[in-house]
C-alpha cells in the first residue's frame, strides 16, 4: 500500500512542478506563483543564503518567544551568583550583577530586531522619496538633493551616528533616529539610479500624456520596478544597522542600563575580560553571527530579485 501511495504523491508533486514551471500560464495567479517558485529554486541553490535565512528565522523566533524560552528575569540581580562561569544552571554564565547572560542575550535579540526594523521603516520611504524625486525631476533639484546625500556619505556611518546620538542624547529612540540619518543616503542613491533608468520609458511618457502627476507616476509605475533593488539593499544594510546599534550601545549612547542590548552587554564585560571572558565574547559572537546572516540573506535575495545578476 505504501508503494502506490508514494507513487501517487510523486505524481502529484511532479504535476504541481510542471504547472508552476509552465511557459504559458493560464492566469495571473499561475504566473505569479510560477515566478515565486522559480525564485525559491534559485534561492535554495545558494546554501549560504539558506543558512542566513535560517539564522534570521531563529533570531525572530527567539525575539518573539523570549518570555517562554528565557529561564530567568533579565533584570533581576543576584550578587551572590555574580560572574559565574557557564554551567547547567546558567548556560552562558552570569554577569557582574548575577544576571543570567543567556536570558539577557535572548531579550537582547528583541532590542536588536526593534532597532533594525524601526530604522528600516524610517529609511525606506525617506531614501526612496529623496532619490526618486531627484531622478525624476533632475536639474537643480537633483543637484541639491544629491549634494546633500554626498555630504552624509562622506562621513563613516558609525562616526556620524555617534555625533547625532551624542547631540540627541543617549537612549534607544535617539539611537534609532541617529542610525536612520546615516543609512538613508545609499538608498537614495540607488532609488535615483533606478528612477533614471525608467524616467524616459514609454509607459512613463504615456502616463504623463494622460495627465498623471509625479506622485502617481512614482507610486504606480516607478516604485514596483525599484522595489526589488531597494529590498536587497535594505537587507544588506541590516548588518551595518546591527553593527552601528551595537557600537552605540558599546559606547553608552544606545540602549541604557538595565535594558539588555548586545553592544552594552559586551561593553560591561570589558573590565572582566580576563576572568569572565563570556561577558564580552558571547554577545560579540551573537552580533557577528546575525550581521553575517543578514549579509548572506541579502546576497541570496539579490540573485532572485536583481535581474542584472
PDB file of C-alpha atoms in Angstrom:
ATOM      1  CA  UNK A   1       0.000   0.000   0.000  1.00  0.00           C
ATOM      2  CA  UNK A   2       2.919   2.294   0.729  1.00  0.00           C
ATOM      3  CA  UNK A   3       4.260   1.879  -2.804  1.00  0.00           C
ATOM      4  CA  UNK A   4       1.166   3.108  -4.674  1.00  0.00           C
ATOM      5  CA  UNK A   5       0.663   5.917  -2.153  1.00  0.00           C
ATOM      6  CA  UNK A   6       4.238   7.065  -2.612  1.00  0.00           C
ATOM      7  CA  UNK A   7       3.913   6.868  -6.392  1.00  0.00           C
ATOM      8  CA  UNK A   8       0.696   8.897  -6.265  1.00  0.00           C
ATOM      9  CA  UNK A   9       2.336  11.575  -4.126  1.00  0.00           C
ATOM     10  CA  UNK A  10       5.282  11.745  -6.548  1.00  0.00           C
ATOM     11  CA  UNK A  11       2.902  12.154  -9.494  1.00  0.00           C
ATOM     12  CA  UNK A  12       1.058  14.986  -7.727  1.00  0.00           C
ATOM     13  CA  UNK A  13       4.373  16.691  -6.906  1.00  0.00           C
ATOM     14  CA  UNK A  14       5.562  16.339 -10.499  1.00  0.00           C
ATOM     15  CA  UNK A  15       2.256  17.701 -11.752  1.00  0.00           C
ATOM     16  CA  UNK A  16       2.469  20.734  -9.453  1.00  0.00           C
ATOM     17  CA  UNK A  17       6.058  21.315 -10.575  1.00  0.00           C
ATOM     18  CA  UNK A  18       5.059  21.248 -14.246  1.00  0.00           C
ATOM     19  CA  UNK A  19       2.115  23.559 -13.548  1.00  0.00           C
ATOM     20  CA  UNK A  20       4.325  26.100 -11.775  1.00  0.00           C
ATOM     21  CA  UNK A  21       7.072  25.907 -14.414  1.00  0.00           C
ATOM     22  CA  UNK A  22       4.699  26.234 -17.356  1.00  0.00           C
ATOM     23  CA  UNK A  23       5.939  28.622 -20.038  1.00  0.00           C
ATOM     24  CA  UNK A  24       2.342  29.505 -20.919  1.00  0.00           C
ATOM     25  CA  UNK A  25       0.496  30.224 -17.653  1.00  0.00           C
ATOM     26  CA  UNK A  26      -3.274  30.262 -17.940  1.00  0.00           C
ATOM     27  CA  UNK A  27      -3.807  33.013 -15.359  1.00  0.00           C
ATOM     28  CA  UNK A  28      -2.053  35.786 -13.498  1.00  0.00           C
ATOM     29  CA  UNK A  29      -2.177  33.693 -10.348  1.00  0.00           C
ATOM     30  CA  UNK A  30      -0.361  30.835 -12.046  1.00  0.00           C
ATOM     31  CA  UNK A  31       2.215  33.258 -13.457  1.00  0.00           C
ATOM     32  CA  UNK A  32       2.831  34.867 -10.051  1.00  0.00           C
ATOM     33  CA  UNK A  33       3.131  31.513  -8.291  1.00  0.00           C
ATOM     34  CA  UNK A  34       5.449  30.291 -11.034  1.00  0.00           C
ATOM     35  CA  UNK A  35       7.761  33.292 -10.622  1.00  0.00           C
ATOM     36  CA  UNK A  36       7.796  32.803  -6.849  1.00  0.00           C
ATOM     37  CA  UNK A  37       8.570  29.096  -7.274  1.00  0.00           C
ATOM     38  CA  UNK A  38      11.413  29.774  -9.704  1.00  0.00           C
ATOM     39  CA  UNK A  39      12.779  32.412  -7.362  1.00  0.00           C
ATOM     40  CA  UNK A  40      12.721  29.980  -4.446  1.00  0.00           C
ATOM     41  CA  UNK A  41      14.528  27.331  -6.530  1.00  0.00           C
ATOM     42  CA  UNK A  42      17.226  29.862  -7.365  1.00  0.00           C
ATOM     43  CA  UNK A  43      17.474  30.958  -3.735  1.00  0.00           C
ATOM     44  CA  UNK A  44      17.572  27.358  -2.443  1.00  0.00           C
ATOM     45  CA  UNK A  45      20.594  26.574  -4.603  1.00  0.00           C
ATOM     46  CA  UNK A  46      22.570  29.110  -2.562  1.00  0.00           C
ATOM     47  CA  UNK A  47      23.376  27.169   0.604  1.00  0.00           C
ATOM     48  CA  UNK A  48      24.923  30.181   2.334  1.00  0.00           C
ATOM     49  CA  UNK A  49      21.776  32.213   1.697  1.00  0.00           C
ATOM     50  CA  UNK A  50      19.695  29.390   3.168  1.00  0.00           C
ATOM     51  CA  UNK A  51      21.923  29.398   6.237  1.00  0.00           C
ATOM     52  CA  UNK A  52      21.457  33.158   6.554  1.00  0.00           C
ATOM     53  CA  UNK A  53      17.675  32.770   6.260  1.00  0.00           C
ATOM     54  CA  UNK A  54      17.697  30.057   8.925  1.00  0.00           C
ATOM     55  CA  UNK A  55      19.675  32.231  11.350  1.00  0.00           C
ATOM     56  CA  UNK A  56      17.393  35.217  10.763  1.00  0.00           C
ATOM     57  CA  UNK A  57      14.352  32.974  11.314  1.00  0.00           C
ATOM     58  CA  UNK A  58      15.870  31.731  14.585  1.00  0.00           C
ATOM     59  CA  UNK A  59      16.543  35.334  15.644  1.00  0.00           C
ATOM     60  CA  UNK A  60      12.919  36.290  15.011  1.00  0.00           C
ATOM     61  CA  UNK A  61      11.647  33.198  16.824  1.00  0.00           C
ATOM     62  CA  UNK A  62      13.913  33.888  19.811  1.00  0.00           C
ATOM     63  CA  UNK A  63      12.747  37.506  19.990  1.00  0.00           C
ATOM     64  CA  UNK A  64       9.075  36.537  19.812  1.00  0.00           C
ATOM     65  CA  UNK A  65       9.331  33.638  22.255  1.00  0.00           C
ATOM     66  CA  UNK A  66      11.733  35.311  24.697  1.00  0.00           C
ATOM     67  CA  UNK A  67       9.389  35.162  27.745  1.00  0.00           C
ATOM     68  CA  UNK A  68       8.915  31.411  27.244  1.00  0.00           C
ATOM     69  CA  UNK A  69      12.491  30.309  26.429  1.00  0.00           C
ATOM     70  CA  UNK A  70      14.376  32.534  28.873  1.00  0.00           C
ATOM     71  CA  UNK A  71      14.655  30.829  32.289  1.00  0.00           C
ATOM     72  CA  UNK A  72      15.242  33.976  34.375  1.00  0.00           C
ATOM     73  CA  UNK A  73      14.214  37.603  34.669  1.00  0.00           C
ATOM     74  CA  UNK A  74      16.647  39.628  32.522  1.00  0.00           C
ATOM     75  CA  UNK A  75      16.695  42.479  35.062  1.00  0.00           C
ATOM     76  CA  UNK A  76      16.776  40.511  38.314  1.00  0.00           C
ATOM     77  CA  UNK A  77      20.078  40.823  40.201  1.00  0.00           C
ATOM     78  CA  UNK A  78      21.658  38.169  42.404  1.00  0.00           C
ATOM     79  CA  UNK A  79      25.046  39.375  43.612  1.00  0.00           C
ATOM     80  CA  UNK A  80      25.745  36.040  45.292  1.00  0.00           C
ATOM     81  CA  UNK A  81      25.844  34.470  41.798  1.00  0.00           C
ATOM     82  CA  UNK A  82      27.961  37.195  40.171  1.00  0.00           C
ATOM     83  CA  UNK A  83      30.500  36.225  37.497  1.00  0.00           C
ATOM     84  CA  UNK A  84      29.628  32.545  37.492  1.00  0.00           C
ATOM     85  CA  UNK A  85      31.104  30.615  34.529  1.00  0.00           C
ATOM     86  CA  UNK A  86      28.849  28.760  32.062  1.00  0.00           C
ATOM     87  CA  UNK A  87      27.112  25.842  33.744  1.00  0.00           C
ATOM     88  CA  UNK A  88      23.929  23.756  33.623  1.00  0.00           C
ATOM     89  CA  UNK A  89      22.122  26.395  35.687  1.00  0.00           C
ATOM     90  CA  UNK A  90      23.450  29.324  33.647  1.00  0.00           C
ATOM     91  CA  UNK A  91      24.305  28.198  30.118  1.00  0.00           C
ATOM     92  CA  UNK A  92      26.282  31.351  29.265  1.00  0.00           C
ATOM     93  CA  UNK A  93      27.300  32.256  32.821  1.00  0.00           C
ATOM     94  CA  UNK A  94      26.284  35.312  34.818  1.00  0.00           C
ATOM     95  CA  UNK A  95      27.377  38.943  34.697  1.00  0.00           C
ATOM     96  CA  UNK A  96      28.780  41.211  37.417  1.00  0.00           C
ATOM     97  CA  UNK A  97      25.308  41.627  38.926  1.00  0.00           C
ATOM     98  CA  UNK A  98      24.490  37.926  38.881  1.00  0.00           C
ATOM     99  CA  UNK A  99      22.087  38.216  35.948  1.00  0.00           C
ATOM    100  CA  UNK A 100      21.829  35.265  33.586  1.00  0.00           C
ATOM    101  CA  UNK A 101      23.728  36.085  30.381  1.00  0.00           C
ATOM    102  CA  UNK A 102      21.687  33.651  28.263  1.00  0.00           C
ATOM    103  CA  UNK A 103      18.445  35.317  29.366  1.00  0.00           C
ATOM    104  CA  UNK A 104      19.793  38.783  28.633  1.00  0.00           C
ATOM    105  CA  UNK A 105      21.082  37.588  25.260  1.00  0.00           C
ATOM    106  CA  UNK A 106      17.610  36.282  24.368  1.00  0.00           C
ATOM    107  CA  UNK A 107      15.909  39.528  25.384  1.00  0.00           C
ATOM    108  CA  UNK A 108      18.692  41.441  23.635  1.00  0.00           C
ATOM    109  CA  UNK A 109      17.504  39.878  20.373  1.00  0.00           C
ATOM    110  CA  UNK A 110      14.295  41.858  20.835  1.00  0.00           C
ATOM    111  CA  UNK A 111      16.232  45.097  21.155  1.00  0.00           C
ATOM    112  CA  UNK A 112      18.306  44.304  18.069  1.00  0.00           C
ATOM    113  CA  UNK A 113      15.243  43.494  15.962  1.00  0.00           C
ATOM    114  CA  UNK A 114      13.375  46.531  17.278  1.00  0.00           C
ATOM    115  CA  UNK A 115      16.159  48.880  16.235  1.00  0.00           C
ATOM    116  CA  UNK A 116      16.721  47.193  12.852  1.00  0.00           C
ATOM    117  CA  UNK A 117      13.044  47.110  11.866  1.00  0.00           C
ATOM    118  CA  UNK A 118      12.319  50.638  13.067  1.00  0.00           C
ATOM    119  CA  UNK A 119      15.327  52.060  11.214  1.00  0.00           C
ATOM    120  CA  UNK A 120      14.279  50.223   8.050  1.00  0.00           C
ATOM    121  CA  UNK A 121      10.698  51.531   8.307  1.00  0.00           C
ATOM    122  CA  UNK A 122      12.034  55.081   8.610  1.00  0.00           C
ATOM    123  CA  UNK A 123      14.781  54.829   5.999  1.00  0.00           C
ATOM    124  CA  UNK A 124      12.949  53.041   3.164  1.00  0.00           C
ATOM    125  CA  UNK A 125      10.353  55.754   2.340  1.00  0.00           C
ATOM    126  CA  UNK A 126      12.696  58.675   3.071  1.00  0.00           C
ATOM    127  CA  UNK A 127      15.546  57.303   0.958  1.00  0.00           C
ATOM    128  CA  UNK A 128      13.259  56.360  -1.901  1.00  0.00           C
ATOM    129  CA  UNK A 129      11.401  59.683  -1.870  1.00  0.00           C
ATOM    130  CA  UNK A 130      14.611  61.735  -1.986  1.00  0.00           C
ATOM    131  CA  UNK A 131      16.277  59.562  -4.621  1.00  0.00           C
ATOM    132  CA  UNK A 132      13.223  59.137  -6.836  1.00  0.00           C
ATOM    133  CA  UNK A 133      12.415  62.850  -6.687  1.00  0.00           C
ATOM    134  CA  UNK A 134      15.974  63.735  -7.688  1.00  0.00           C
ATOM    135  CA  UNK A 135      15.984  61.240 -10.544  1.00  0.00           C
ATOM    136  CA  UNK A 136      12.534  62.165 -11.846  1.00  0.00           C
ATOM    137  CA  UNK A 137      12.797  65.969 -11.705  1.00  0.00           C
ATOM    138  CA  UNK A 138      16.502  66.315 -12.484  1.00  0.00           C
ATOM    139  CA  UNK A 139      18.009  69.785 -12.869  1.00  0.00           C
ATOM    140  CA  UNK A 140      18.724  71.856  -9.785  1.00  0.00           C
ATOM    141  CA  UNK A 141      16.544  69.609  -7.601  1.00  0.00           C
ATOM    142  CA  UNK A 142      18.742  66.636  -8.477  1.00  0.00           C
ATOM    143  CA  UNK A 143      21.914  68.647  -7.844  1.00  0.00           C
ATOM    144  CA  UNK A 144      20.806  69.945  -4.436  1.00  0.00           C
ATOM    145  CA  UNK A 145      19.456  66.606  -3.157  1.00  0.00           C
ATOM    146  CA  UNK A 146      22.458  64.605  -4.350  1.00  0.00           C
ATOM    147  CA  UNK A 147      24.975  67.077  -2.880  1.00  0.00           C
ATOM    148  CA  UNK A 148      23.207  66.749   0.478  1.00  0.00           C
ATOM    149  CA  UNK A 149      23.382  62.981   0.054  1.00  0.00           C
ATOM    150  CA  UNK A 150      27.103  63.196  -0.745  1.00  0.00           C
ATOM    151  CA  UNK A 151      27.714  65.163   2.444  1.00  0.00           C
ATOM    152  CA  UNK A 152      26.177  62.364   4.520  1.00  0.00           C
ATOM    153  CA  UNK A 153      28.063  59.712   2.531  1.00  0.00           C
ATOM    154  CA  UNK A 154      31.398  61.432   3.123  1.00  0.00           C
ATOM    155  CA  UNK A 155      31.378  60.503   6.827  1.00  0.00           C
ATOM    156  CA  UNK A 156      31.796  56.972   8.207  1.00  0.00           C
ATOM    157  CA  UNK A 157      28.383  55.769   9.374  1.00  0.00           C
ATOM    158  CA  UNK A 158      29.443  54.955  12.943  1.00  0.00           C
ATOM    159  CA  UNK A 159      31.169  58.330  13.385  1.00  0.00           C
ATOM    160  CA  UNK A 160      28.140  60.181  12.024  1.00  0.00           C
ATOM    161  CA  UNK A 161      25.714  58.095  14.105  1.00  0.00           C
ATOM    162  CA  UNK A 162      27.814  58.756  17.192  1.00  0.00           C
ATOM    163  CA  UNK A 163      27.737  62.504  16.522  1.00  0.00           C
ATOM    164  CA  UNK A 164      23.962  62.544  16.049  1.00  0.00           C
ATOM    165  CA  UNK A 165      23.380  60.297  19.055  1.00  0.00           C
ATOM    166  CA  UNK A 166      25.596  62.453  21.259  1.00  0.00           C
ATOM    167  CA  UNK A 167      23.675  65.541  20.132  1.00  0.00           C
ATOM    168  CA  UNK A 168      20.266  63.961  20.704  1.00  0.00           C
ATOM    169  CA  UNK A 169      21.237  62.254  23.948  1.00  0.00           C
ATOM    170  CA  UNK A 170      21.558  58.602  24.934  1.00  0.00           C
ATOM    171  CA  UNK A 171      18.569  56.319  24.542  1.00  0.00           C
ATOM    172  CA  UNK A 172      17.228  53.707  22.174  1.00  0.00           C
ATOM    173  CA  UNK A 173      14.811  56.065  20.376  1.00  0.00           C
ATOM    174  CA  UNK A 174      17.528  58.633  19.774  1.00  0.00           C
ATOM    175  CA  UNK A 175      19.842  55.846  18.602  1.00  0.00           C
ATOM    176  CA  UNK A 176      17.209  54.804  16.047  1.00  0.00           C
ATOM    177  CA  UNK A 177      16.998  58.378  14.724  1.00  0.00           C
ATOM    178  CA  UNK A 178      20.790  58.696  14.627  1.00  0.00           C
ATOM    179  CA  UNK A 179      21.216  55.431  12.725  1.00  0.00           C
ATOM    180  CA  UNK A 180      18.414  56.310  10.296  1.00  0.00           C
ATOM    181  CA  UNK A 181      20.140  59.602   9.491  1.00  0.00           C
ATOM    182  CA  UNK A 182      23.242  57.674   8.418  1.00  0.00           C
ATOM    183  CA  UNK A 183      21.552  54.842   6.482  1.00  0.00           C
ATOM    184  CA  UNK A 184      19.260  56.685   4.064  1.00  0.00           C
ATOM    185  CA  UNK A 185      21.924  58.070   1.622  1.00  0.00           C
ATOM    186  CA  UNK A 186      22.745  54.724  -0.097  1.00  0.00           C
ATOM    187  CA  UNK A 187      19.007  54.055  -0.501  1.00  0.00           C
ATOM    188  CA  UNK A 188      18.536  57.498  -2.046  1.00  0.00           C
ATOM    189  CA  UNK A 189      21.428  56.932  -4.444  1.00  0.00           C
ATOM    190  CA  UNK A 190      20.023  53.573  -5.512  1.00  0.00           C
ATOM    191  CA  UNK A 191      16.481  54.939  -5.940  1.00  0.00           C
ATOM    192  CA  UNK A 192      17.816  57.805  -8.067  1.00  0.00           C
ATOM    193  CA  UNK A 193      19.754  55.427 -10.324  1.00  0.00           C
ATOM    194  CA  UNK A 194      16.738  53.151 -10.756  1.00  0.00           C
ATOM    195  CA  UNK A 195      14.440  56.122 -11.451  1.00  0.00           C
ATOM    196  CA  UNK A 196      16.812  57.472 -14.107  1.00  0.00           C
ATOM    197  CA  UNK A 197      16.652  54.080 -15.800  1.00  0.00           C
ATOM    198  CA  UNK A 198      12.865  54.305 -16.207  1.00  0.00           C
ATOM    199  CA  UNK A 199      12.460  58.087 -16.385  1.00  0.00           C
ATOM    200  CA  UNK A 200      12.073  58.242 -20.184  1.00  0.00           C
ATOM    201  CA  UNK A 201      10.431  54.848 -20.662  1.00  0.00           C
ATOM    202  CA  UNK A 202       7.371  54.700 -22.899  1.00  0.00           C
ATOM    203  CA  UNK A 203       4.986  53.792 -20.076  1.00  0.00           C
ATOM    204  CA  UNK A 204       6.108  56.828 -18.053  1.00  0.00           C
ATOM    205  CA  UNK A 205       5.704  59.143 -21.030  1.00  0.00           C
ATOM    206  CA  UNK A 206       2.264  57.659 -21.707  1.00  0.00           C
ATOM    207  CA  UNK A 207       1.235  58.252 -18.090  1.00  0.00           C
ATOM    208  CA  UNK A 208       2.421  61.867 -18.307  1.00  0.00           C
ATOM    209  CA  UNK A 209       0.424  62.389 -21.517  1.00  0.00           C
ATOM    210  CA  UNK A 210      -2.660  61.103 -19.724  1.00  0.00           C
ATOM    211  CA  UNK A 211      -2.182  63.796 -17.072  1.00  0.00           C
ATOM    212  CA  UNK A 212      -0.707  61.701 -14.251  1.00  0.00           C
ATOM    213  CA  UNK A 213       1.243  63.708 -11.662  1.00  0.00           C
ATOM    214  CA  UNK A 214       4.704  62.952 -10.336  1.00  0.00           C
ATOM    215  CA  UNK A 215       3.467  61.253  -7.142  1.00  0.00           C
ATOM    216  CA  UNK A 216       1.097  58.974  -9.058  1.00  0.00           C
ATOM    217  CA  UNK A 217       3.813  58.013 -11.544  1.00  0.00           C
ATOM    218  CA  UNK A 218       6.322  57.306  -8.797  1.00  0.00           C
ATOM    219  CA  UNK A 219       3.883  55.240  -6.730  1.00  0.00           C
ATOM    220  CA  UNK A 220       2.136  53.363  -9.553  1.00  0.00           C
ATOM    221  CA  UNK A 221       4.993  52.863 -12.016  1.00  0.00           C
ATOM    222  CA  UNK A 222       8.436  53.542 -10.540  1.00  0.00           C
ATOM    223  CA  UNK A 223       8.095  52.015  -7.052  1.00  0.00           C
ATOM    224  CA  UNK A 224       7.199  48.485  -8.257  1.00  0.00           C
ATOM    225  CA  UNK A 225      10.202  48.454 -10.580  1.00  0.00           C
ATOM    226  CA  UNK A 226      12.626  49.858  -7.989  1.00  0.00           C
ATOM    227  CA  UNK A 227      11.352  47.762  -5.091  1.00  0.00           C
ATOM    228  CA  UNK A 228      13.452  44.606  -5.727  1.00  0.00           C
ATOM    229  CA  UNK A 229      16.754  46.503  -5.722  1.00  0.00           C
ATOM    230  CA  UNK A 230      15.727  48.567  -2.696  1.00  0.00           C
ATOM    231  CA  UNK A 231      14.668  45.438  -0.770  1.00  0.00           C
ATOM    232  CA  UNK A 232      18.035  43.819  -1.468  1.00  0.00           C
ATOM    233  CA  UNK A 233      19.857  46.953  -0.349  1.00  0.00           C
ATOM    234  CA  UNK A 234      17.787  47.223   2.834  1.00  0.00           C
ATOM    235  CA  UNK A 235      18.513  43.588   3.676  1.00  0.00           C
ATOM    236  CA  UNK A 236      22.233  44.110   3.171  1.00  0.00           C
ATOM    237  CA  UNK A 237      22.001  47.287   5.262  1.00  0.00           C
ATOM    238  CA  UNK A 238      20.642  45.283   8.200  1.00  0.00           C
ATOM    239  CA  UNK A 239      24.151  44.110   9.063  1.00  0.00           C
ATOM    240  CA  UNK A 240      25.504  47.664   9.194  1.00  0.00           C
ATOM    241  CA  UNK A 241      22.464  48.764  11.228  1.00  0.00           C
ATOM    242  CA  UNK A 242      23.088  45.989  13.761  1.00  0.00           C
ATOM    243  CA  UNK A 243      26.797  46.812  13.971  1.00  0.00           C
ATOM    244  CA  UNK A 244      26.116  50.537  14.349  1.00  0.00           C
ATOM    245  CA  UNK A 245      23.473  49.904  17.026  1.00  0.00           C
ATOM    246  CA  UNK A 246      25.882  47.623  18.874  1.00  0.00           C
ATOM    247  CA  UNK A 247      28.609  50.252  18.545  1.00  0.00           C
ATOM    248  CA  UNK A 248      26.378  52.939  20.025  1.00  0.00           C
ATOM    249  CA  UNK A 249      25.375  50.581  22.823  1.00  0.00           C
ATOM    250  CA  UNK A 250      29.032  49.775  23.454  1.00  0.00           C
ATOM    251  CA  UNK A 251      29.785  53.495  23.764  1.00  0.00           C
ATOM    252  CA  UNK A 252      26.833  54.061  26.098  1.00  0.00           C
ATOM    253  CA  UNK A 253      24.834  56.062  23.537  1.00  0.00           C
ATOM    254  CA  UNK A 254      22.253  53.422  22.662  1.00  0.00           C
ATOM    255  CA  UNK A 255      20.047  51.320  24.906  1.00  0.00           C
ATOM    256  CA  UNK A 256      20.586  52.324  28.519  1.00  0.00           C
ATOM    257  CA  UNK A 257      21.046  50.005  31.528  1.00  0.00           C
ATOM    258  CA  UNK A 258      19.466  47.826  32.682  1.00  0.00           C
ATOM    259  CA  UNK A 259      17.883  47.117  29.257  1.00  0.00           C
ATOM    260  CA  UNK A 260      19.560  44.055  27.699  1.00  0.00           C
ATOM    261  CA  UNK A 261      21.360  45.021  24.481  1.00  0.00           C
ATOM    262  CA  UNK A 262      24.237  43.127  22.906  1.00  0.00           C
ATOM    263  CA  UNK A 263      26.606  46.074  22.469  1.00  0.00           C
ATOM    264  CA  UNK A 264      26.033  47.306  26.022  1.00  0.00           C
ATOM    265  CA  UNK A 265      26.497  43.752  27.334  1.00  0.00           C
ATOM    266  CA  UNK A 266      29.858  43.498  25.572  1.00  0.00           C
ATOM    267  CA  UNK A 267      30.907  46.883  26.941  1.00  0.00           C
ATOM    268  CA  UNK A 268      30.010  45.987  30.543  1.00  0.00           C
ATOM    269  CA  UNK A 269      32.216  42.889  30.371  1.00  0.00           C
ATOM    270  CA  UNK A 270      35.391  44.664  29.263  1.00  0.00           C
ATOM    271  CA  UNK A 271      36.782  45.100  32.744  1.00  0.00           C
ATOM    272  CA  UNK A 272      36.272  41.396  33.462  1.00  0.00           C
ATOM    273  CA  UNK A 273      37.617  40.161  30.124  1.00  0.00           C
ATOM    274  CA  UNK A 274      40.471  38.071  31.537  1.00  0.00           C
ATOM    275  CA  UNK A 275      38.476  36.427  34.313  1.00  0.00           C
ATOM    276  CA  UNK A 276      34.981  36.325  32.750  1.00  0.00           C
ATOM    277  CA  UNK A 277      35.541  36.008  29.005  1.00  0.00           C
ATOM    278  CA  UNK A 278      31.902  35.040  28.354  1.00  0.00           C
ATOM    279  CA  UNK A 279      30.573  38.503  29.203  1.00  0.00           C
ATOM    280  CA  UNK A 280      32.092  40.040  26.067  1.00  0.00           C
ATOM    281  CA  UNK A 281      32.638  37.011  23.837  1.00  0.00           C
ATOM    282  CA  UNK A 282      29.078  35.681  23.735  1.00  0.00           C
ATOM    283  CA  UNK A 283      27.372  38.996  22.816  1.00  0.00           C
ATOM    284  CA  UNK A 284      30.155  39.611  20.292  1.00  0.00           C
ATOM    285  CA  UNK A 285      29.557  36.233  18.654  1.00  0.00           C
ATOM    286  CA  UNK A 286      25.812  36.969  18.531  1.00  0.00           C
ATOM    287  CA  UNK A 287      26.439  40.331  16.818  1.00  0.00           C
ATOM    288  CA  UNK A 288      28.838  38.735  14.315  1.00  0.00           C
ATOM    289  CA  UNK A 289      26.514  35.809  13.541  1.00  0.00           C
ATOM    290  CA  UNK A 290      23.393  37.892  12.975  1.00  0.00           C
ATOM    291  CA  UNK A 291      25.236  40.507  10.904  1.00  0.00           C
ATOM    292  CA  UNK A 292      26.736  37.792   8.715  1.00  0.00           C
ATOM    293  CA  UNK A 293      23.322  36.113   8.376  1.00  0.00           C
ATOM    294  CA  UNK A 294      21.696  39.270   7.000  1.00  0.00           C
ATOM    295  CA  UNK A 295      24.580  39.725   4.562  1.00  0.00           C
ATOM    296  CA  UNK A 296      24.223  36.157   3.277  1.00  0.00           C
ATOM    297  CA  UNK A 297      20.448  36.554   3.055  1.00  0.00           C
ATOM    298  CA  UNK A 298      20.853  39.783   1.097  1.00  0.00           C
ATOM    299  CA  UNK A 299      23.205  38.078  -1.360  1.00  0.00           C
ATOM    300  CA  UNK A 300      20.636  35.332  -1.900  1.00  0.00           C
ATOM    301  CA  UNK A 301      17.821  37.831  -2.445  1.00  0.00           C
ATOM    302  CA  UNK A 302      19.974  39.704  -4.930  1.00  0.00           C
ATOM    303  CA  UNK A 303      20.268  36.530  -7.016  1.00  0.00           C
ATOM    304  CA  UNK A 304      16.498  36.289  -7.434  1.00  0.00           C
ATOM    305  CA  UNK A 305      15.363  39.933  -7.280  1.00  0.00           C
ATOM    306  CA  UNK A 306      18.060  41.751  -9.238  1.00  0.00           C
ATOM    307  CA  UNK A 307      17.572  40.987 -12.957  1.00  0.00           C
ATOM    308  CA  UNK A 308      21.098  42.138 -13.744  1.00  0.00           C
ATOM    309  CA  UNK A 309      22.612  39.137 -11.930  1.00  0.00           C
TER     310      UNK A 309
END
